[in-house]
Amino acid sequence: MLGESHALNLEFPQYQDLIEELKQNLDGFAALTKRYNTLDHKIRSLELSNVPTSDAHFVELKAERVLLKDELFGILQSKAP
């Protein structure tokens, strides 16, 4: 669906507390979440606006978001109690 948010708290509601803890206590985690959220916002903005962009660029952004999501999920799984 166009414009759908893929924010981490929506993608991984079961890990909301852990996400906040890791942002504070795990080096690099906050930067990864910030990059993920920035990409998600950019993708949603492109989906909802009439700003021209190439399909290749759009696919590249979405692929990067998926890679970051997978990386973040792996970290969450490894740190979950």
Coordinates of N, CA, C and O in Angstrom, one line a residue:
M1 N 0.8 -1.2 0.0 CA 0.0 0.0 0.0 C 0.9 1.2 0.0 O 1.9 1.3 0.7
L2 N 0.6 2.2 -0.8 CA 1.3 3.4 -0.9 C 1.2 4.2 0.3 O 0.2 4.4 0.9
G3 N 2.4 4.7 0.8 CA 2.4 5.6 1.9 C 2.3 4.9 3.3 O 2.3 5.6 4.3
E4 N 2.3 3.6 3.3 CA 2.2 2.8 4.5 C 3.5 3.0 5.3 O 4.6 2.8 4.8
S5 N 3.4 3.3 6.6 CA 4.5 3.4 7.5 C 5.1 2.0 7.8 O 4.4 1.1 8.1
H6 N 6.4 1.9 7.8 CA 7.1 0.7 8.2 C 8.0 1.0 9.4 O 9.1 0.5 9.5
A7 N 7.5 1.9 10.2 CA 8.3 2.3 11.4 C 8.6 1.1 12.3 O 7.8 0.1 12.3
L8 N 9.7 1.1 12.9 CA 10.1 -0.1 13.7 C 9.1 -0.5 14.7 O 8.9 -1.7 15.0
N9 N 8.5 0.5 15.4 CA 7.6 0.1 16.4 C 6.3 -0.5 15.9 O 5.6 -1.3 16.6
L10 N 6.0 -0.3 14.6 CA 4.9 -1.0 13.9 C 5.4 -2.4 13.4 O 4.6 -3.3 13.3
E11 N 6.6 -2.4 12.9 CA 7.1 -3.7 12.3 C 7.4 -4.7 13.4 O 7.2 -5.9 13.2
F12 N 7.9 -4.2 14.5 CA 8.3 -5.1 15.6 C 7.7 -4.7 17.0 O 8.4 -4.3 17.9
P13 N 6.4 -4.7 17.1 CA 5.8 -4.2 18.3 C 6.2 -4.9 19.6 O 6.3 -4.4 20.7
Q14 N 6.5 -6.2 19.4 CA 6.9 -7.0 20.5 C 8.3 -6.6 21.1 O 8.7 -7.0 22.2
Y15 N 9.1 -5.8 20.3 CA 10.4 -5.4 20.7 C 10.5 -3.9 21.1 O 11.6 -3.4 21.1
Q16 N 9.4 -3.2 21.3 CA 9.4 -1.8 21.5 C 10.3 -1.4 22.7 O 11.2 -0.5 22.6
D17 N 10.2 -2.1 23.8 CA 11.0 -1.8 25.0 C 12.5 -2.0 24.7 O 13.4 -1.3 25.0
L18 N 12.8 -3.2 24.0 CA 14.1 -3.5 23.7 C 14.8 -2.6 22.7 O 15.9 -2.2 22.9
I19 N 14.0 -2.1 21.8 CA 14.5 -1.1 20.8 C 15.0 0.2 21.6 O 16.1 0.7 21.3
E20 N 14.1 0.6 22.5 CA 14.5 1.8 23.2 C 15.7 1.6 24.1 O 16.6 2.4 24.2
E21 N 15.8 0.4 24.7 CA 17.0 0.1 25.5 C 18.3 0.0 24.7 O 19.3 0.5 25.1
L22 N 18.2 -0.6 23.6 CA 19.4 -0.8 22.7 C 19.8 0.5 22.1 O 21.0 0.7 21.9
K23 N 18.9 1.4 21.8 CA 19.3 2.8 21.4 C 20.2 3.5 22.4 O 21.1 4.2 22.0
Q24 N 19.9 3.2 23.6 CA 20.7 3.8 24.7 C 22.0 3.1 25.0 O 23.0 3.7 25.4
N25 N 22.0 1.8 24.9 CA 23.0 1.0 25.4 C 23.9 0.2 24.4 O 24.9 -0.4 24.9
L26 N 23.6 0.2 23.2 CA 24.3 -0.6 22.2 C 24.9 0.3 21.2 O 24.2 0.9 20.4
D27 N 26.2 0.3 21.1 CA 26.9 1.2 20.1 C 26.4 0.9 18.7 O 26.4 -0.2 18.3
G28 N 26.0 2.0 18.0 CA 25.7 1.9 16.6 C 24.2 1.6 16.4 O 23.7 1.8 15.3
F29 N 23.5 1.1 17.4 CA 22.1 0.7 17.2 C 21.2 1.9 16.9 O 20.4 1.9 16.0
A30 N 21.4 3.0 17.6 CA 20.7 4.2 17.4 C 20.9 4.8 16.0 O 19.9 5.2 15.4
A31 N 22.1 4.7 15.5 CA 22.4 5.2 14.2 C 21.7 4.3 13.1 O 21.2 4.8 12.1
L32 N 21.7 3.0 13.3 CA 20.9 2.1 12.4 C 19.5 2.4 12.4 O 18.8 2.5 11.3
T33 N 18.9 2.6 13.6 CA 17.4 2.9 13.6 C 17.1 4.3 13.0 O 16.1 4.4 12.3
K34 N 18.0 5.2 13.2 CA 17.8 6.6 12.6 C 17.9 6.5 11.0 O 17.1 7.0 10.4
R35 N 18.9 5.7 10.5 CA 19.0 5.5 9.1 C 17.7 4.8 8.5 O 17.2 5.2 7.5
Y36 N 17.3 3.8 9.2 CA 16.1 3.1 8.8 C 14.9 4.0 8.8 O 14.1 4.0 7.8
N37 N 14.7 4.8 9.8 CA 13.5 5.7 9.9 C 13.6 6.8 8.8 O 12.6 7.2 8.3
T38 N 14.8 7.3 8.6 CA 15.0 8.3 7.5 C 14.6 7.7 6.1 O 13.9 8.4 5.4
L39 N 15.1 6.5 5.9 CA 14.7 5.9 4.6 C 13.2 5.6 4.5 O 12.6 5.9 3.4
D40 N 12.6 5.1 5.6 CA 11.2 4.9 5.5 C 10.4 6.2 5.3 O 9.5 6.2 4.4
H41 N 10.8 7.3 5.9 CA 10.1 8.5 5.7 C 10.3 9.0 4.2 O 9.4 9.5 3.6
K42 N 11.5 8.9 3.7 CA 11.8 9.3 2.3 C 11.0 8.5 1.3 O 10.4 9.0 0.4
I43 N 10.9 7.2 1.5 CA 10.1 6.3 0.6 C 8.7 6.7 0.7 O 8.0 6.8 -0.4
R44 N 8.1 6.9 1.9 CA 6.7 7.2 2.0 C 6.5 8.6 1.3 O 5.4 8.8 0.7
S45 N 7.4 9.5 1.5 CA 7.2 10.8 0.9 C 7.2 10.7 -0.6 O 6.4 11.4 -1.3
L46 N 8.1 9.9 -1.2 CA 8.1 9.7 -2.6 C 6.8 9.0 -3.1 O 6.3 9.3 -4.2
E47 N 6.3 8.1 -2.4 CA 5.1 7.4 -2.7 C 3.9 8.3 -2.8 O 3.0 8.2 -3.6
L48 N 3.9 9.3 -1.9 CA 2.7 10.2 -1.7 C 2.8 11.5 -2.5 O 1.8 12.2 -2.7
S49 N 4.0 11.8 -3.0 CA 4.1 13.1 -3.8 C 4.3 12.8 -5.2 O 4.4 11.7 -5.7
N50 N 4.3 13.8 -6.0 CA 4.5 13.7 -7.4 C 5.9 14.1 -7.8 O 6.1 14.6 -8.9
V51 N 6.8 14.0 -6.9 CA 8.2 14.3 -7.2 C 8.8 13.2 -8.1 O 8.7 12.0 -7.8
P52 N 9.3 13.6 -9.2 CA 9.8 12.5 -10.1 C 11.1 11.9 -9.6 O 12.0 12.5 -9.0
T53 N 11.1 10.6 -9.7 CA 12.2 9.8 -9.4 C 12.3 8.5 -10.2 O 11.2 8.1 -10.7
S54 N 13.4 8.0 -10.5 CA 13.5 6.8 -11.4 C 13.1 5.6 -10.6 O 13.2 5.5 -9.4
D55 N 12.6 4.6 -11.3 CA 12.2 3.3 -10.7 C 13.4 2.7 -10.0 O 13.3 2.1 -8.9
A56 N 14.5 2.8 -10.7 CA 15.8 2.2 -10.1 C 16.1 2.8 -8.8 O 16.5 2.1 -7.8
H57 N 16.0 4.1 -8.7 CA 16.3 4.8 -7.4 C 15.4 4.4 -6.3 O 15.8 4.1 -5.2
F58 N 14.1 4.3 -6.7 CA 13.1 3.9 -5.7 C 13.3 2.5 -5.2 O 13.2 2.2 -4.0
V59 N 13.6 1.6 -6.1 CA 13.9 0.2 -5.8 C 15.1 0.1 -4.9 O 15.2 -0.7 -3.9
E60 N 16.1 0.9 -5.2 CA 17.4 1.0 -4.4 C 17.1 1.4 -3.0 O 17.6 0.8 -2.0
L61 N 16.2 2.4 -2.8 CA 15.9 2.9 -1.5 C 15.1 1.8 -0.7 O 15.4 1.5 0.5
K62 N 14.2 1.1 -1.4 CA 13.4 0.1 -0.7 C 14.3 -1.1 -0.3 O 14.2 -1.7 0.7
A63 N 15.3 -1.5 -1.2 CA 16.2 -2.6 -0.9 C 17.1 -2.2 0.3 O 17.3 -3.1 1.1
E64 N 17.5 -1.0 0.4 CA 18.3 -0.6 1.5 C 17.5 -0.7 2.8 O 18.0 -1.1 3.8
R65 N 16.3 -0.3 2.7 CA 15.4 -0.4 3.9 C 15.2 -1.8 4.4 O 15.3 -2.1 5.6
V66 N 15.0 -2.7 3.4 CA 14.9 -4.1 3.8 C 16.2 -4.7 4.4 O 16.1 -5.4 5.4
L67 N 17.3 -4.3 3.9 CA 18.6 -4.8 4.5 C 18.8 -4.3 5.9 O 19.2 -5.0 6.8
L68 N 18.4 -3.0 6.1 CA 18.5 -2.4 7.4 C 17.5 -3.1 8.4 O 17.9 -3.4 9.5
K69 N 16.3 -3.3 7.9 CA 15.3 -4.0 8.7 C 15.8 -5.4 9.1 O 15.7 -5.8 10.3
D70 N 16.4 -6.1 8.2 CA 16.9 -7.5 8.5 C 18.0 -7.4 9.5 O 18.1 -8.2 10.4
E71 N 18.9 -6.4 9.4 CA 20.0 -6.3 10.3 C 19.5 -5.9 11.7 O 19.9 -6.5 12.7
L72 N 18.5 -5.0 11.8 CA 18.0 -4.6 13.0 C 17.2 -5.8 13.7 O 17.4 -6.0 14.9
F73 N 16.5 -6.5 12.9 CA 15.8 -7.7 13.4 C 16.7 -8.7 14.0 O 16.5 -9.3 15.0
G74 N 17.8 -9.0 13.3 CA 18.8 -9.9 13.8 C 19.4 -9.5 15.1 O 19.6 -10.3 16.0
I75 N 19.7 -8.2 15.3 CA 20.2 -7.7 16.5 C 19.1 -7.9 17.6 O 19.4 -8.3 18.7
L76 N 17.9 -7.5 17.3 CA 16.8 -7.6 18.3 C 16.7 -9.1 18.8 O 16.5 -9.4 19.9
Q77 N 16.7 -10.0 17.8 CA 16.6 -11.4 18.2 C 17.7 -11.9 19.0 O 17.5 -12.7 20.0
S78 N 18.9 -11.4 18.7 CA 20.1 -11.9 19.5 C 20.1 -11.3 20.9 O 20.7 -11.8 21.8
K79 N 19.4 -10.1 21.1 CA 19.5 -9.5 22.4 C 18.2 -9.7 23.2 O 18.1 -9.3 24.4
A80 N 17.2 -10.3 22.6 CA 15.9 -10.5 23.3 C 16.1 -11.6 24.5 O 16.9 -12.5 24.3
P81 N 15.5 -11.4 25.6 CA 15.6 -12.3 26.7 C 15.0 -13.7 26.3 O 14.2 -13.8 25.5

